[in-house]
Coordinates of C-alpha atoms and ligand atoms in Angstrom, one line a residue:
X21 CA -94.1 -38.7 19.5
X22 CA -96.4 -40.2 16.9
X23 CA -95.0 -42.7 14.1
X24 CA -95.3 -41.8 10.7
X25 CA -96.6 -44.1 8.0
X26 CA -95.0 -43.2 4.6
X27 CA -96.8 -44.9 1.7
X28 CA -98.0 -46.9 -0.2
X29 CA -95.0 -47.5 -2.4
X30 CA -95.7 -49.7 -5.6
X31 CA -92.8 -51.6 -4.5
X32 CA -90.4 -51.7 -2.0
X33 CA -86.8 -53.3 -1.9
X34 CA -85.4 -53.8 1.5
X35 CA -82.1 -55.1 0.3
X36 CA -81.8 -57.0 3.5
X37 CA -80.9 -60.7 4.2
X38 CA -78.4 -60.5 1.2
X39 CA -74.7 -61.7 1.7
X40 CA -72.1 -58.9 1.8
X41 CA -70.0 -60.8 -0.6
X42 CA -70.5 -62.7 -3.9
X43 CA -72.8 -62.7 -6.8
X44 CA -76.4 -62.1 -6.2
X45 CA -79.4 -62.8 -8.5
X46 CA -82.4 -60.8 -8.6
X47 CA -84.3 -63.5 -7.1
X48 CA -82.7 -62.8 -3.8
X49 CA -84.2 -59.3 -3.6
X50 CA -87.4 -59.2 -1.1
X51 CA -89.8 -56.9 -3.0
X52 CA -92.8 -56.0 -0.9
X53 CA -95.9 -54.7 -3.0
X54 CA -98.0 -52.0 -1.6
X55 CA -95.7 -51.2 1.0
X56 CA -95.2 -48.6 3.8
X57 CA -92.4 -47.6 6.0
X58 CA -93.1 -46.6 9.7
X59 CA -90.8 -43.9 10.7
X60 CA -90.2 -42.6 14.5
X61 CA -87.4 -40.3 15.5
X62 CA -85.6 -40.6 12.3
X63 CA -85.3 -44.4 12.6
X64 CA -87.4 -47.1 10.5
X65 CA -89.9 -48.6 13.0
X66 CA -91.7 -50.9 10.8
X67 CA -91.7 -52.4 7.1
X68 CA -94.6 -54.2 5.5
X69 CA -97.8 -53.9 3.7
X70 CA -99.1 -50.4 4.0
X71 CA -102.5 -51.4 5.0
X72 CA -101.2 -53.8 7.7
X73 CA -99.0 -50.8 9.2
X74 CA -101.8 -48.4 9.6
X75 CA -103.5 -47.7 13.0
X76 CA -104.9 -45.1 15.0
X77 CA -101.7 -43.7 16.4
X78 CA -99.8 -43.2 13.2
X79 CA -99.9 -40.1 11.1
X80 CA -100.0 -41.0 7.2
X81 CA -97.7 -39.2 4.6
X82 CA -99.0 -40.4 1.4
X83 CA -97.2 -41.3 -1.5
X84 CA -99.3 -40.8 -4.9
X85 CA -98.9 -42.5 -8.0
X86 CA -96.3 -45.2 -9.1
X87 CA -93.3 -45.3 -7.0
X88 CA -90.6 -47.9 -6.3
X89 CA -88.8 -47.4 -3.1
X90 CA -85.1 -48.4 -2.2
X91 CA -82.7 -47.4 0.3
X92 CA -80.9 -44.0 0.1
X93 CA -77.7 -44.1 -2.2
X94 CA -74.3 -44.2 -0.4
X95 CA -71.3 -42.9 -2.4
X96 CA -68.5 -44.3 -0.7
X97 CA -65.7 -42.5 -2.5
X98 CA -65.5 -38.9 -4.0
X99 CA -63.3 -35.7 -3.8
X100 CA -66.0 -33.2 -3.9
X101 CA -63.8 -30.7 -1.8
X102 CA -61.9 -28.9 -4.3
X103 CA -61.9 -25.4 -6.0
X104 CA -61.5 -25.0 -9.9
X105 CA -62.3 -26.8 -13.1
X106 CA -60.0 -29.2 -14.9
X107 CA -61.7 -28.9 -18.3
X108 CA -58.4 -28.5 -20.0
X109 CA -57.2 -31.7 -18.8
X110 CA -60.1 -33.2 -20.2
X111 CA -59.7 -31.7 -23.6
X112 CA -55.6 -32.7 -23.3
X113 CA -56.4 -36.5 -22.5
X114 CA -59.2 -36.6 -25.5
X115 CA -56.4 -35.1 -27.7
X116 CA -54.4 -38.0 -27.0
X117 CA -52.3 -37.0 -23.7
X118 CA -52.4 -39.7 -21.1
X119 CA -53.3 -39.3 -17.4
X120 CA -49.5 -39.7 -16.6
X121 CA -48.2 -37.5 -19.2
X122 CA -50.6 -34.8 -18.2
X123 CA -49.5 -35.1 -14.7
X124 CA -46.0 -35.1 -15.2
X125 CA -46.4 -31.9 -17.3
X126 CA -47.7 -30.1 -14.2
X127 CA -51.8 -30.7 -14.7
X128 CA -53.6 -33.3 -13.1
X129 CA -54.0 -33.6 -9.3
X130 CA -51.4 -30.7 -8.6
X131 CA -53.4 -28.2 -10.8
X132 CA -56.5 -28.8 -8.2
X133 CA -53.9 -28.8 -5.3
X134 CA -52.9 -25.0 -6.6
X135 CA -56.4 -24.1 -6.9
X136 CA -57.6 -25.2 -3.7
X137 CA -54.8 -23.9 -1.6
X138 CA -55.8 -20.6 -3.0
X139 CA -59.4 -21.0 -1.8
X140 CA -60.9 -20.0 1.5
X141 CA -62.6 -22.7 3.9
X142 CA -65.7 -20.8 3.1
X143 CA -65.4 -21.2 -0.3
X144 CA -64.8 -25.0 -0.3
X145 CA -67.6 -25.4 2.2
X146 CA -70.0 -23.6 -0.4
X147 CA -68.6 -25.9 -3.3
X148 CA -69.2 -29.1 -1.0
X149 CA -72.8 -28.0 -0.3
X150 CA -73.4 -27.3 -3.8
X151 CA -72.3 -30.6 -4.9
X152 CA -74.0 -32.7 -2.1
X153 CA -77.3 -31.1 -2.6
X154 CA -77.2 -32.1 -6.3
X155 CA -76.2 -35.5 -5.4
X156 CA -79.0 -35.6 -2.6
X157 CA -81.6 -34.9 -5.4
X158 CA -80.2 -37.6 -7.1
X159 CA -80.7 -39.9 -4.2
X160 CA -77.4 -39.9 -2.4
X161 CA -78.2 -39.5 1.1
X162 CA -74.5 -40.4 2.5
X163 CA -71.3 -39.3 0.8
X164 CA -67.9 -40.1 1.6
X165 CA -65.4 -36.9 0.9
X166 CA -61.6 -36.9 0.8
X167 CA -59.1 -34.4 1.6
X168 CA -56.0 -34.8 -0.7
X169 CA -55.7 -31.3 -2.7
X170 CA -54.2 -29.7 0.4
X171 CA -51.0 -31.7 0.7
X172 CA -49.5 -30.0 3.5
X173 CA -50.4 -30.2 7.3
X174 CA -52.3 -26.8 7.2
X175 CA -53.9 -27.3 3.6
X176 CA -55.3 -30.8 4.5
X177 CA -56.7 -29.2 7.8
X178 CA -58.5 -26.6 6.0
X179 CA -60.1 -29.3 3.8
X180 CA -61.2 -31.4 6.6
X181 CA -62.5 -28.5 8.6
X182 CA -64.5 -27.6 5.3
X183 CA -66.0 -31.0 5.2
X184 CA -66.8 -30.9 8.9
X185 CA -68.3 -27.3 8.4
X186 CA -70.4 -28.4 5.4
X187 CA -71.7 -31.5 7.3
X188 CA -73.1 -29.3 10.2
X189 CA -75.0 -27.2 7.4
X190 CA -76.8 -29.9 5.4
X191 CA -78.9 -33.0 5.9
X192 CA -76.6 -35.4 3.8
X193 CA -74.1 -37.4 6.0
X194 CA -70.7 -36.6 5.0
X195 CA -68.2 -39.1 6.0
X196 CA -64.6 -37.6 5.8
X197 CA -61.4 -39.4 5.0
X198 CA -57.7 -38.1 5.1
X199 CA -56.0 -38.3 1.8
X200 CA -52.9 -36.5 2.4
X201 CA -51.1 -39.4 0.7
X202 CA -52.5 -38.5 -2.8
X203 CA -49.3 -37.5 -4.3
X204 CA -46.1 -36.1 -3.3
X205 CA -46.5 -32.5 -3.3
X206 CA -44.5 -30.7 -5.9
X207 CA -43.0 -28.1 -3.5
X208 CA -42.0 -30.8 -0.9
X209 CA -38.1 -30.8 -1.0
X210 CA -37.5 -34.1 0.7
X211 CA -38.3 -37.7 -0.4
X212 CA -41.8 -39.2 -0.3
X213 CA -40.8 -40.9 2.9
X214 CA -40.2 -37.5 4.6
X215 CA -43.4 -36.1 3.6
X216 CA -45.3 -39.2 4.8
X217 CA -43.6 -38.8 8.1
X218 CA -44.2 -35.0 8.5
X219 CA -48.0 -36.0 7.8
X220 CA -48.1 -38.9 10.1
X221 CA -46.3 -37.2 13.0
X222 CA -48.0 -33.7 12.8
X223 CA -51.5 -34.3 10.8
X224 CA -52.5 -37.8 12.5
X225 CA -52.8 -36.3 16.2
X226 CA -54.7 -33.5 15.1
X227 CA -57.2 -35.6 13.0
X228 CA -57.9 -37.3 16.2
X229 CA -58.0 -34.7 18.9
X230 CA -60.2 -32.4 16.5
X231 CA -62.5 -35.4 15.5
X232 CA -61.8 -34.6 12.0
X233 CA -61.9 -38.2 10.5
X234 CA -61.0 -41.9 11.3
X235 CA -60.1 -42.7 7.8
X236 CA -56.5 -42.7 6.3
X237 CA -56.2 -43.0 2.4
X238 CA -53.4 -43.6 0.4
X239 CA -52.8 -43.6 -3.6
X240 CA -50.4 -46.4 -4.5
X241 CA -49.3 -45.8 -7.9
X242 CA -46.2 -44.9 -10.2
X243 CA -47.5 -41.2 -10.0
X244 CA -47.9 -41.3 -6.4
X245 CA -46.5 -43.7 -3.6
X246 CA -45.1 -47.2 -3.7
X247 CA -46.3 -49.9 -1.5
X248 CA -42.8 -49.8 0.2
X249 CA -43.0 -46.0 1.0
X250 CA -46.5 -46.3 2.2
X251 CA -45.9 -49.2 4.5
X252 CA -44.6 -47.1 7.7
X253 CA -47.5 -44.6 7.2
X254 CA -50.1 -47.3 7.3
X255 CA -48.5 -48.9 10.3
X256 CA -48.5 -45.6 12.0
X257 CA -52.1 -45.2 11.2
X258 CA -53.2 -48.7 12.3
X259 CA -51.3 -48.2 15.6
X260 CA -53.3 -44.9 16.2
X261 CA -56.7 -46.8 15.5
X262 CA -57.2 -45.3 12.0
X263 CA -59.3 -47.2 9.3
X264 CA -57.3 -47.7 6.2
X265 CA -58.7 -47.5 2.6
X266 CA -56.6 -47.5 -0.7
X267 CA -56.5 -46.1 -4.1
X268 CA -55.3 -49.4 -5.4
X269 CA -54.6 -50.8 -8.9
X270 CA -55.7 -48.1 -10.9
X271 CA -52.9 -48.4 -13.6
X272 CA -50.8 -50.8 -12.1
X273 CA -50.9 -53.6 -9.7
X274 CA -49.4 -53.6 -6.1
X275 CA -52.0 -51.4 -4.1
X276 CA -54.7 -54.2 -3.6
X277 CA -52.0 -56.5 -2.0
X278 CA -50.9 -53.8 0.4
X279 CA -54.7 -52.9 1.3
X280 CA -55.3 -56.4 2.0
X281 CA -52.1 -56.8 4.1
X282 CA -53.0 -53.9 6.2
X283 CA -56.7 -55.3 6.6
X284 CA -57.8 -51.8 4.8
X285 CA -61.6 -51.4 5.0
X286 CA -61.5 -50.9 1.0
X287 CA -59.4 -51.1 -1.9
X288 CA -60.8 -48.7 -4.5
X289 CA -60.2 -48.5 -8.5
X290 CA -58.9 -51.9 -9.3
X291 CA -59.3 -51.3 -13.1
X292 CA -55.6 -53.0 -13.5
X293 CA -56.4 -55.9 -11.1
X294 CA -55.6 -59.5 -12.6
X295 CA -57.0 -62.8 -11.3
X296 CA -54.3 -62.8 -8.7
X297 CA -55.5 -59.6 -6.8
X298 CA -59.2 -60.4 -7.5
X299 CA -58.8 -63.8 -5.6
X300 CA -56.6 -62.2 -2.8
X301 CA -59.6 -59.3 -2.3
X302 CA -62.1 -62.1 -2.4
X303 CA -60.7 -64.0 0.4
X304 CA -60.1 -61.0 2.6
X305 CA -62.4 -58.5 4.5
X306 CA -61.3 -55.6 2.2
X307 CA -64.3 -54.5 0.1
X308 CA -63.5 -53.7 -3.6
X309 CA -64.9 -50.4 -4.7
X310 CA -65.6 -50.1 -8.5
X311 CA -65.2 -46.5 -9.8
X312 CA -66.8 -46.4 -13.3
X313 CA -67.1 -42.7 -13.3
X314 CA -63.0 -42.6 -13.4
X315 CA -63.4 -45.2 -16.4
X316 CA -65.6 -43.2 -18.2
X317 CA -63.8 -39.9 -17.5
X318 CA -60.5 -41.3 -18.4
X319 CA -61.8 -43.7 -21.3
X320 CA -60.3 -46.6 -19.9
X321 CA -61.2 -50.3 -18.9
X322 CA -63.7 -50.7 -16.0
X323 CA -63.1 -52.6 -12.8
X324 CA -63.4 -56.3 -13.5
X325 CA -66.7 -56.2 -11.3
X326 CA -67.9 -59.5 -12.7
X327 CA -64.9 -61.5 -11.8
X328 CA -64.8 -59.9 -8.4
X329 CA -68.2 -61.0 -7.5
X330 CA -67.8 -64.4 -9.0
X331 CA -64.7 -64.8 -7.1
X332 CA -66.7 -64.3 -3.9
X333 CA -65.6 -60.4 -3.3
X334 CA -67.7 -57.7 -1.9
X335 CA -68.3 -55.0 -4.5
X336 CA -69.3 -51.7 -3.8
X337 CA -69.8 -49.0 -6.6
X338 CA -68.8 -45.3 -6.1
X339 CA -68.9 -42.4 -8.3
X340 CA -65.2 -40.9 -7.5
X341 CA -66.5 -37.5 -8.2
X342 CA -63.5 -35.4 -8.7
X343 CA -62.5 -32.3 -10.9
X344 CA -60.0 -34.4 -12.9
X345 CA -60.6 -38.1 -13.9
X346 CA -64.5 -38.4 -13.0
X347 CA -66.3 -34.9 -13.3
X348 CA -69.6 -36.4 -14.0
X349 CA -70.4 -37.5 -10.6
X350 CA -73.6 -39.4 -11.3
X351 CA -73.5 -42.5 -8.8
X352 CA -76.6 -44.1 -10.3
X353 CA -76.0 -43.7 -14.2
X354 CA -72.4 -44.9 -13.4
X355 CA -73.3 -47.9 -11.6
X356 CA -76.0 -48.8 -14.2
X357 CA -73.5 -48.3 -17.1
X358 CA -71.1 -50.6 -15.1
X359 CA -73.8 -53.1 -15.0
X360 CA -74.1 -53.1 -18.9
X361 CA -70.4 -53.5 -19.4
X362 CA -69.9 -56.1 -16.6
X363 CA -73.1 -58.0 -16.8
X364 CA -74.1 -57.2 -13.2
X365 CA -77.8 -57.9 -12.1
X366 CA -80.0 -55.4 -10.7
X367 CA -79.4 -56.9 -7.3
X368 CA -75.6 -56.6 -7.6
X369 CA -75.8 -53.0 -8.9
X370 CA -78.2 -51.8 -6.1
X371 CA -76.2 -53.6 -3.5
X372 CA -73.1 -51.9 -4.6
X373 CA -74.5 -48.3 -4.1
X374 CA -76.4 -49.2 -0.9
X375 CA -75.5 -51.7 1.8
X376 CA -72.2 -53.1 0.3
X377 CA -71.3 -49.2 0.1
X378 CA -72.3 -48.8 3.7
X379 CA -69.9 -51.6 4.7
X380 CA -67.1 -49.9 2.9
X381 CA -67.6 -46.8 5.1
X382 CA -68.1 -49.1 8.2
X383 CA -71.8 -48.1 8.7
X384 CA -73.9 -50.5 10.0
X385 CA -76.8 -48.5 10.5
X386 CA -78.0 -47.9 6.9
X387 CA -78.0 -49.2 3.5
X388 CA -81.0 -51.5 4.0
X389 CA -84.6 -50.9 4.9
X390 CA -85.3 -52.8 8.2
X391 CA -86.5 -51.9 11.6
X392 CA -84.1 -49.9 13.4
X393 CA -82.0 -48.5 10.8
X394 CA -81.8 -44.9 9.6
X395 CA -84.9 -43.8 7.7
X396 CA -83.0 -43.0 4.5
X397 CA -84.7 -44.0 1.5
X398 CA -85.7 -42.7 -2.2
X399 CA -88.4 -43.6 -4.5
X400 CA -88.9 -43.6 -8.2
X401 CA -91.7 -43.0 -10.4
X402 CA -92.4 -46.4 -11.6
X403 CA -93.9 -49.7 -10.6
X404 CA -91.2 -52.1 -11.6
X405 CA -87.8 -51.9 -9.8
X406 CA -85.9 -53.1 -13.1
X407 CA -86.8 -49.7 -14.6
X408 CA -84.3 -48.0 -12.3
X409 CA -81.0 -49.4 -13.9
X410 CA -82.8 -49.6 -17.5
X411 CA -83.0 -45.9 -17.8
X412 CA -79.5 -45.7 -16.7
X413 CA -79.9 -42.9 -14.4
X414 CA -82.3 -40.9 -16.4
X415 CA -85.2 -42.1 -14.1
X416 CA -84.7 -39.6 -11.3
X417 CA -86.0 -40.2 -7.7
X418 CA -89.3 -38.3 -7.2
X419 CA -89.1 -38.6 -3.5
X420 CA -85.9 -38.4 -1.2
X421 CA -86.2 -39.1 2.6
X422 CA -83.3 -38.3 5.0
X423 CA -83.9 -39.5 8.5
X424 CA -87.5 -39.8 7.7
X425 CA -88.0 -36.4 6.5
X426 CA -88.8 -35.9 2.7
X427 CA -86.4 -33.4 1.4
Ligands
ZN30 ZN1 -60.2 -41.2 -5.7

């Protein structure tokens, strides 16, 4: 099979050879001018100057005009399998009601649970595909999607089957995560611990046998589960070989310490993290995931991204796209805005939505543009990479390649 040479790109950022952890200056970015990418069988087989990569046995796919190429974006935290809208919650919040007040009054997550339970699997599949296709146009080629609006064995299964089915129908890679521990369902008569027992004993084995996910998430918070309640759940998950990820320190601390204790791949949110939690995370293998979309949706503080990086932590940035706290779902806009509030370099913003996000999903085959990696890359109509964050998400990709094929 002939190789395809795609280019020339005015600039190409490989994002390669940058450490997983810590602050990054823009000088660390490898920028290749008049660059090309050789693709064969969906993988990158060469990167360099466009003219150097030309040869008789390659076919050329020309890129016209100004173009800056970077790896396809990776959104490491979303909840885009859901039914219904929470526009009313949004209005209530903006009229002064708090997230916890709305949750306690029967709104919040439970409202989406009710609507998602009423939806058929086919309806959920359609919703996922529509959202993922929109994200693909904006440059996101890999998306993590959580369950967590089913909150019973059967309803969580419906969500995870929907994610699996959607994945088979679209080009975007969908990485599923079981978030049955999103909150204790309001119709569960027993304690939080008995609910978690039910899920871990009945649902976990099916996740394995049906290959529905290898990732277990839990929301550790006043409105959800305590670190104490979640301990046996995580121990069981670990013993069965699942990777762990945690909704941590969103409104109060405790979650990130539990995440580090269980060697979670990521601790996500962290808006309430103090220096103690930041240092704990920085010393660990757990990747900190900032979710600026939730801060924008709720009108609250951003994750202390600058402090996390300066302490030596690994920082990914994800959209948290969900119908309640983060309805916008625009990863690039949110990452760029986080950059302005937290004073992040271009390199730190781009790393957070490419290879550091890949690490949060334990994907070693993507996130940088290097020989052997998946040929997922996007281009923007400019000749200066600094324009990407400068336009705060309004400069949209003019080319998206998934597995080397232009979408
Ligand atoms: Zn979330």
